[in-house]
Backbone as numpy.savetxt, mean C-alpha at the origin, in Angstrom:
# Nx Ny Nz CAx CAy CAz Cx Cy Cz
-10.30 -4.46 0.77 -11.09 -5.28 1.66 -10.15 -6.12 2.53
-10.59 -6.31 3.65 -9.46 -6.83 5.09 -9.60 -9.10 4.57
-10.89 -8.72 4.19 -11.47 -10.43 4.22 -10.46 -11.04 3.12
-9.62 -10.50 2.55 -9.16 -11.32 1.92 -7.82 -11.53 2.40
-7.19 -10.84 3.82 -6.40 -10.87 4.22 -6.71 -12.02 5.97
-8.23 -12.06 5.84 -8.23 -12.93 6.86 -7.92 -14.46 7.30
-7.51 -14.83 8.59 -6.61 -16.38 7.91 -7.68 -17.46 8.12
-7.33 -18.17 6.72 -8.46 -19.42 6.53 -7.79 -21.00 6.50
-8.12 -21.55 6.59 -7.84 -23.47 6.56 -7.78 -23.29 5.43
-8.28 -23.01 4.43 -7.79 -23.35 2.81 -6.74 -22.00 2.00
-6.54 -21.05 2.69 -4.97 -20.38 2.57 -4.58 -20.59 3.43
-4.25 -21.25 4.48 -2.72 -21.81 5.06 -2.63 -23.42 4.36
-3.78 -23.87 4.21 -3.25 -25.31 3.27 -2.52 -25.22 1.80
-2.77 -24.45 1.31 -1.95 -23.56 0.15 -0.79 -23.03 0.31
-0.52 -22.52 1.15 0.69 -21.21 1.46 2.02 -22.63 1.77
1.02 -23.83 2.50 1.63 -24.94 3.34 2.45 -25.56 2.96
1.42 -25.85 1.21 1.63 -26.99 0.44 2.97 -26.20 -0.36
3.12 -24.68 -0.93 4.27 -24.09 -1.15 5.24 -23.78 -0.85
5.25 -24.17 0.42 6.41 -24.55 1.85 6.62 -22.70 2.11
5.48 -21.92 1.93 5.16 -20.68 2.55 4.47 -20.83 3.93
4.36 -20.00 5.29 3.37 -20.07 6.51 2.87 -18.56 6.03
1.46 -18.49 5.97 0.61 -17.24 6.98 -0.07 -17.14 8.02
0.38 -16.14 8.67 0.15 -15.74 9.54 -0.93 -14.51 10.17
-1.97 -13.92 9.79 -2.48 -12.75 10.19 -2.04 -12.12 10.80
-1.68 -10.97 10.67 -0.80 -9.66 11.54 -1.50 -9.45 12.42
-1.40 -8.92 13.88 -1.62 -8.85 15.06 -1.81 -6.83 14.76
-2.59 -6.20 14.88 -2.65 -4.73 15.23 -1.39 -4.11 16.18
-0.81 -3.43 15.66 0.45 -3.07 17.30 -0.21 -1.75 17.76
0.04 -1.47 19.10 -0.54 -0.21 19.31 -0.38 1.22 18.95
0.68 1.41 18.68 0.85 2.53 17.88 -0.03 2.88 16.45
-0.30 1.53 15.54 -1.35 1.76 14.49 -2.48 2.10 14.79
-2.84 1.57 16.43 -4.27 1.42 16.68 -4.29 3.18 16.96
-3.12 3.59 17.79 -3.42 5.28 17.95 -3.58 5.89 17.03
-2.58 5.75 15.41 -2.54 6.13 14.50 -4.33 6.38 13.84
-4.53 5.23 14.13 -5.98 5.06 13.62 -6.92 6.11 14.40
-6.93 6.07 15.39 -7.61 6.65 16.45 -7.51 8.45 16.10
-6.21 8.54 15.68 -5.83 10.06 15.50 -6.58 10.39 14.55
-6.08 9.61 13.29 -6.98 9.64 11.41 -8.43 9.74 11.77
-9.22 8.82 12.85 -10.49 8.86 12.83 -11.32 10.40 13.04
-10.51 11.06 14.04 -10.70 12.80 14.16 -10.64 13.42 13.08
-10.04 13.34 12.10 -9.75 14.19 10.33 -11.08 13.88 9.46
-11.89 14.56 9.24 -12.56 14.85 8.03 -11.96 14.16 7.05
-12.89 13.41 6.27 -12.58 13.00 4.82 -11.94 13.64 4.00
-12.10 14.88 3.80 -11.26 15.80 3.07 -9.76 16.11 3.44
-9.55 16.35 4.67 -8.14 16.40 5.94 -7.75 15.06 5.23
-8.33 13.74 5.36 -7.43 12.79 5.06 -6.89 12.58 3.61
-8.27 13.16 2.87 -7.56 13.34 1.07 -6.40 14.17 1.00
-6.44 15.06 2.12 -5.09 16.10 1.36 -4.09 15.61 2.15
-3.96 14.97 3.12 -3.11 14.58 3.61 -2.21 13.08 2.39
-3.31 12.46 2.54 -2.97 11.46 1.53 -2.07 12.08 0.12
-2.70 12.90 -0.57 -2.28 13.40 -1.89 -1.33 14.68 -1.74
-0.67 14.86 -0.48 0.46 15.11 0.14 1.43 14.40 0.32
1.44 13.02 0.25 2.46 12.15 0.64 2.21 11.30 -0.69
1.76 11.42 -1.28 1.92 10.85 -3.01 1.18 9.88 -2.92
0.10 9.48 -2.00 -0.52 8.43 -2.00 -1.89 8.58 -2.75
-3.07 7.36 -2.99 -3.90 7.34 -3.26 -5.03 8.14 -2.52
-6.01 8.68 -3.09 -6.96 9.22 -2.16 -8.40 8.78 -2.61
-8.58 7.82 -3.62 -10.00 7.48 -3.75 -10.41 6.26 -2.36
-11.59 5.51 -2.41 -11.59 4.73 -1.14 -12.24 5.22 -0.29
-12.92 4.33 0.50 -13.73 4.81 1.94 -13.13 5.14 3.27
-13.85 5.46 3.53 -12.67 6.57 4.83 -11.95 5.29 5.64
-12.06 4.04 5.53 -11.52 2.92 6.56 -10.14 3.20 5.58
-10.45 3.21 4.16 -9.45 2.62 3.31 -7.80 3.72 3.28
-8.82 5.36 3.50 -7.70 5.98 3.52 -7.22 6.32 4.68
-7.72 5.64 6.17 -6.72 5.89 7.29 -6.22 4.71 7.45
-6.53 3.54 6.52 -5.02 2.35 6.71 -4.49 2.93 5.82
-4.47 3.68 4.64 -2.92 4.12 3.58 -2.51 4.92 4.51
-2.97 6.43 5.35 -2.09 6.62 6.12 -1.39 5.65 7.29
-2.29 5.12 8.07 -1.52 4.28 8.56 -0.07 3.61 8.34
-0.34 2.81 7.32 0.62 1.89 6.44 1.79 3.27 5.96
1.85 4.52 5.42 2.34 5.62 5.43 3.33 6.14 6.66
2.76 6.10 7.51 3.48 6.04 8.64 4.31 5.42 9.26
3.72 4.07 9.15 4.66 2.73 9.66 6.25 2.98 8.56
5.91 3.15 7.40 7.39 3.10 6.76 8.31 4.56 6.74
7.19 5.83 7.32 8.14 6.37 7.40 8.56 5.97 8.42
8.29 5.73 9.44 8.95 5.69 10.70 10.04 4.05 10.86
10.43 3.46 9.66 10.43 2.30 9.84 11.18 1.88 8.13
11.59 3.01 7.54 11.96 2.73 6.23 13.08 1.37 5.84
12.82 0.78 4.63 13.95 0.17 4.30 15.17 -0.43 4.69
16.08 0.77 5.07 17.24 1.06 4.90 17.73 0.67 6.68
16.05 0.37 7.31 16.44 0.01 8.51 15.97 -1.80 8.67
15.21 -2.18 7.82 15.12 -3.90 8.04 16.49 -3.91 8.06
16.11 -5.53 8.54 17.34 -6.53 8.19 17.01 -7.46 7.22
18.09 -7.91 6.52 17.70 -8.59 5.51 16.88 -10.14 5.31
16.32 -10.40 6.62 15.79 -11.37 6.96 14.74 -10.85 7.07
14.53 -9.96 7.43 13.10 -9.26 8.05 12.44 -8.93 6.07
13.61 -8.58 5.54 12.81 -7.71 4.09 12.33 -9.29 3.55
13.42 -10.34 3.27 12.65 -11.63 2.92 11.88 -12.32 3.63
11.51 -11.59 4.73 10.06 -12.07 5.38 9.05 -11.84 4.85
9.51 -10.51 4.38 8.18 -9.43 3.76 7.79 -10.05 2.35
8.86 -10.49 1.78 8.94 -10.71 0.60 8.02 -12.32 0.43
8.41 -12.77 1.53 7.42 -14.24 1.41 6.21 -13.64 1.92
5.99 -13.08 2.61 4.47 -12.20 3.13 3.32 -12.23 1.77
4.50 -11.44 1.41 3.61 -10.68 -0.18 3.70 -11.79 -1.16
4.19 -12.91 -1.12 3.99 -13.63 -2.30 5.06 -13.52 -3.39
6.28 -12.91 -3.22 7.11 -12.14 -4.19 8.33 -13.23 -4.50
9.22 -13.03 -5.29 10.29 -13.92 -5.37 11.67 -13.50 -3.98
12.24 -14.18 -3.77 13.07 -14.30 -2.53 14.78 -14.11 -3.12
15.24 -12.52 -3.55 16.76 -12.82 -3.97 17.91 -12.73 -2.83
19.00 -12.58 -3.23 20.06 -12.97 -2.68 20.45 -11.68 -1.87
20.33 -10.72 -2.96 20.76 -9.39 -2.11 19.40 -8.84 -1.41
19.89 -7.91 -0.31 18.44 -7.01 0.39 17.92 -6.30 -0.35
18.96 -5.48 -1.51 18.24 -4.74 -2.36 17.69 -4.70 -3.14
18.02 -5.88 -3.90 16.99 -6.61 -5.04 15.89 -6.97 -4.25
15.19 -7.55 -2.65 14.33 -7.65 -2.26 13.38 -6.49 -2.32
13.96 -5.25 -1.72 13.91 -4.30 -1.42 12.89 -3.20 -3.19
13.83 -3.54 -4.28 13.30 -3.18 -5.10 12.03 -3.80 -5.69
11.76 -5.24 -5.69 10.87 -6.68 -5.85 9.67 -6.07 -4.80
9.82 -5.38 -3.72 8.50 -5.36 -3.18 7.98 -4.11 -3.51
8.84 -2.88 -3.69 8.42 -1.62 -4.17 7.97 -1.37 -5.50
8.63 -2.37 -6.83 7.70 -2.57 -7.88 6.45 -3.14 -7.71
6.58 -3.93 -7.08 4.93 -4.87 -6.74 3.65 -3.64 -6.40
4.44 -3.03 -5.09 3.91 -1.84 -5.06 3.32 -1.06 -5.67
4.09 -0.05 -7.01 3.56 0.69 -7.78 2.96 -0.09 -8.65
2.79 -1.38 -9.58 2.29 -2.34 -9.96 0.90 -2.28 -9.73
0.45 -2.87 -8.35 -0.50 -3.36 -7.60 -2.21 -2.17 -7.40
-0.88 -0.93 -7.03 -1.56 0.47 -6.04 -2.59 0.89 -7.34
-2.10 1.15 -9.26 -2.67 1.45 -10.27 -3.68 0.27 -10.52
-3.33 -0.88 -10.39 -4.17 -1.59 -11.33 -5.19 -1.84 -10.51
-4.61 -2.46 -9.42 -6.56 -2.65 -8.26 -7.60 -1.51 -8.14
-7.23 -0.21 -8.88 -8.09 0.71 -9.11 -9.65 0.03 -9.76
-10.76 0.91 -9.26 -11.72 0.84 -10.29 -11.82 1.52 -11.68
-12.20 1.80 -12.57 -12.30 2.61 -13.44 -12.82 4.23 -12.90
-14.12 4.26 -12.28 -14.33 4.70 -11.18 -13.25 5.64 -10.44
-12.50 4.99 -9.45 -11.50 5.72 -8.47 -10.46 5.36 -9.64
-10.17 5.21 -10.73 -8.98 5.98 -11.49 -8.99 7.54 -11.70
-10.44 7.67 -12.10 -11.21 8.73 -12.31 -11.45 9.67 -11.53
-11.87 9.21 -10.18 -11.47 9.97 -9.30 -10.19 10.80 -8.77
-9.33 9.53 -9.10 -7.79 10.18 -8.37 -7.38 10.98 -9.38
-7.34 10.92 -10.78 -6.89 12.15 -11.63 -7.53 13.48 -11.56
-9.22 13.51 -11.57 -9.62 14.54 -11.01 -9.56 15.18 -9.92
-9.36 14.69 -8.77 -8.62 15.07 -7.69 -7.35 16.33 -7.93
-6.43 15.32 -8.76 -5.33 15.67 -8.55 -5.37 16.75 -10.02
-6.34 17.47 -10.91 -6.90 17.99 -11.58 -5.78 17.72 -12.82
-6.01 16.22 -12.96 -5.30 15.96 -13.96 -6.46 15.70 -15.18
-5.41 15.96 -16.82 -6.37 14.98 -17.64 -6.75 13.44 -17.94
-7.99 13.76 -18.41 -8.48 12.04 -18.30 -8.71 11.66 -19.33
-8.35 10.29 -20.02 -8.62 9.77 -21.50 -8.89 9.21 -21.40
-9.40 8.56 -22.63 -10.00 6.99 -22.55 -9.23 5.79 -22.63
-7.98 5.77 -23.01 -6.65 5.01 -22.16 -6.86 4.65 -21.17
-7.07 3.53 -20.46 -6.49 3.15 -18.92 -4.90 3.38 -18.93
-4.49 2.91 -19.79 -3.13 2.65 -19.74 -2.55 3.87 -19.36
-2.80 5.24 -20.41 -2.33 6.39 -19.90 -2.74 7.27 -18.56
-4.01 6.66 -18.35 -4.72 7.10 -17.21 -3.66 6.66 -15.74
-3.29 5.56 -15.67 -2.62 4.92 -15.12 -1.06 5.75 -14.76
-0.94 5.63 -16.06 0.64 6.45 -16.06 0.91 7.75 -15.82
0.08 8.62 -15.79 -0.44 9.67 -15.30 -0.71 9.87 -13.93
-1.31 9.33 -13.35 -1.34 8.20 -12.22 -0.51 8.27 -11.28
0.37 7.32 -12.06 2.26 7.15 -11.76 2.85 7.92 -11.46
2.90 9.33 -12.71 3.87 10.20 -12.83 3.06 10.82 -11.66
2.36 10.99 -11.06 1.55 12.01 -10.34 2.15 11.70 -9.05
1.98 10.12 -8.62 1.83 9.52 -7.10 3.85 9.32 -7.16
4.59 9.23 -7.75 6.03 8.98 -7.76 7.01 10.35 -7.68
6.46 11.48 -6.94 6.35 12.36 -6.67 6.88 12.38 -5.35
8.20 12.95 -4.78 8.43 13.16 -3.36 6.81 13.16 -2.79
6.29 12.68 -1.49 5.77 12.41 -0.76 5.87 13.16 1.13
5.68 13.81 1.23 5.92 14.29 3.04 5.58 13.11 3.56
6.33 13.13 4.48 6.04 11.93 5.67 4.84 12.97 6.63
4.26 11.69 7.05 3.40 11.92 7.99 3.69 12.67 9.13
């Protein structure tokens, strides 16, 4: 959901009081084409595309042309090309701890990542994404999850 990313008087008085700023991201135009392109693909086009690049594919069709989206932006835009000001930007963005080296940043936001992507699942779209991906399903979350993992941590095609 976008609303919890929208900017309010009582998260910037918070972010304020932690001597953090947010900011709401501005759309750049290239996402907006990106979007525009994804909107032409069938729901299905975007599942296999998605579960082509190791990503999630449960979600409503808004949800899986921002993962491609967001998919795109880093291929085109990986890592290895921030600057290390830019990655501890990101890193205060996301709420994350702020280290010394880029790469410890660098690793701090990509655990958060795989972290984040399993657990905000429903029970539901856990369920979904293993069957999808015609995996088995238990009554474990935990293994469901890790399964999950091992599935989506999988070379990925770029967009």
């Amino acid at each position: 959901s976008t609303a919890a990313l929208t900017e309010t008087k009582e998260m910037t008085s918070i972010l304020e009081k932690e001597g953090r700023w947010h900011q709401a991201l501005r759309p750049r135009q290239e996402d907006i084409e990106s979007l525009e392109r994804f909107s032409r693909w069938s729901d299905d086009e975007l599942r296999t595309r998605l579960m082509d690049c190791a990503e999630l594919v449960s979600g409503s069709r808004v949800q899986l042309m921002d993962r491609l989206t967001k998919k795109r932006q880093r291929d085109m835009r990986p890592w290895k090309m921030w600057t290390k000001k830019e990655v501890e930007q990101e890193c205060l963005r996301l709420g994350l701890p702020v280290h010394k080296k880029k790469s410890d940043n660098v690793q701090t936001i990509e655990d958060a990542e795989v972290r984040n992507r399993e657990a905000e699942l429903s029970d539901e779209d856990l369920y979904f994404e293993l069957c999808y991906r015609k995996l088995p399903y238990s009554h474990s979350r935990e293994e469901n999850e890790q399964r999950l993992r091992t599935a989506l941590s999988g070379l990925g095609r770029s967009i």
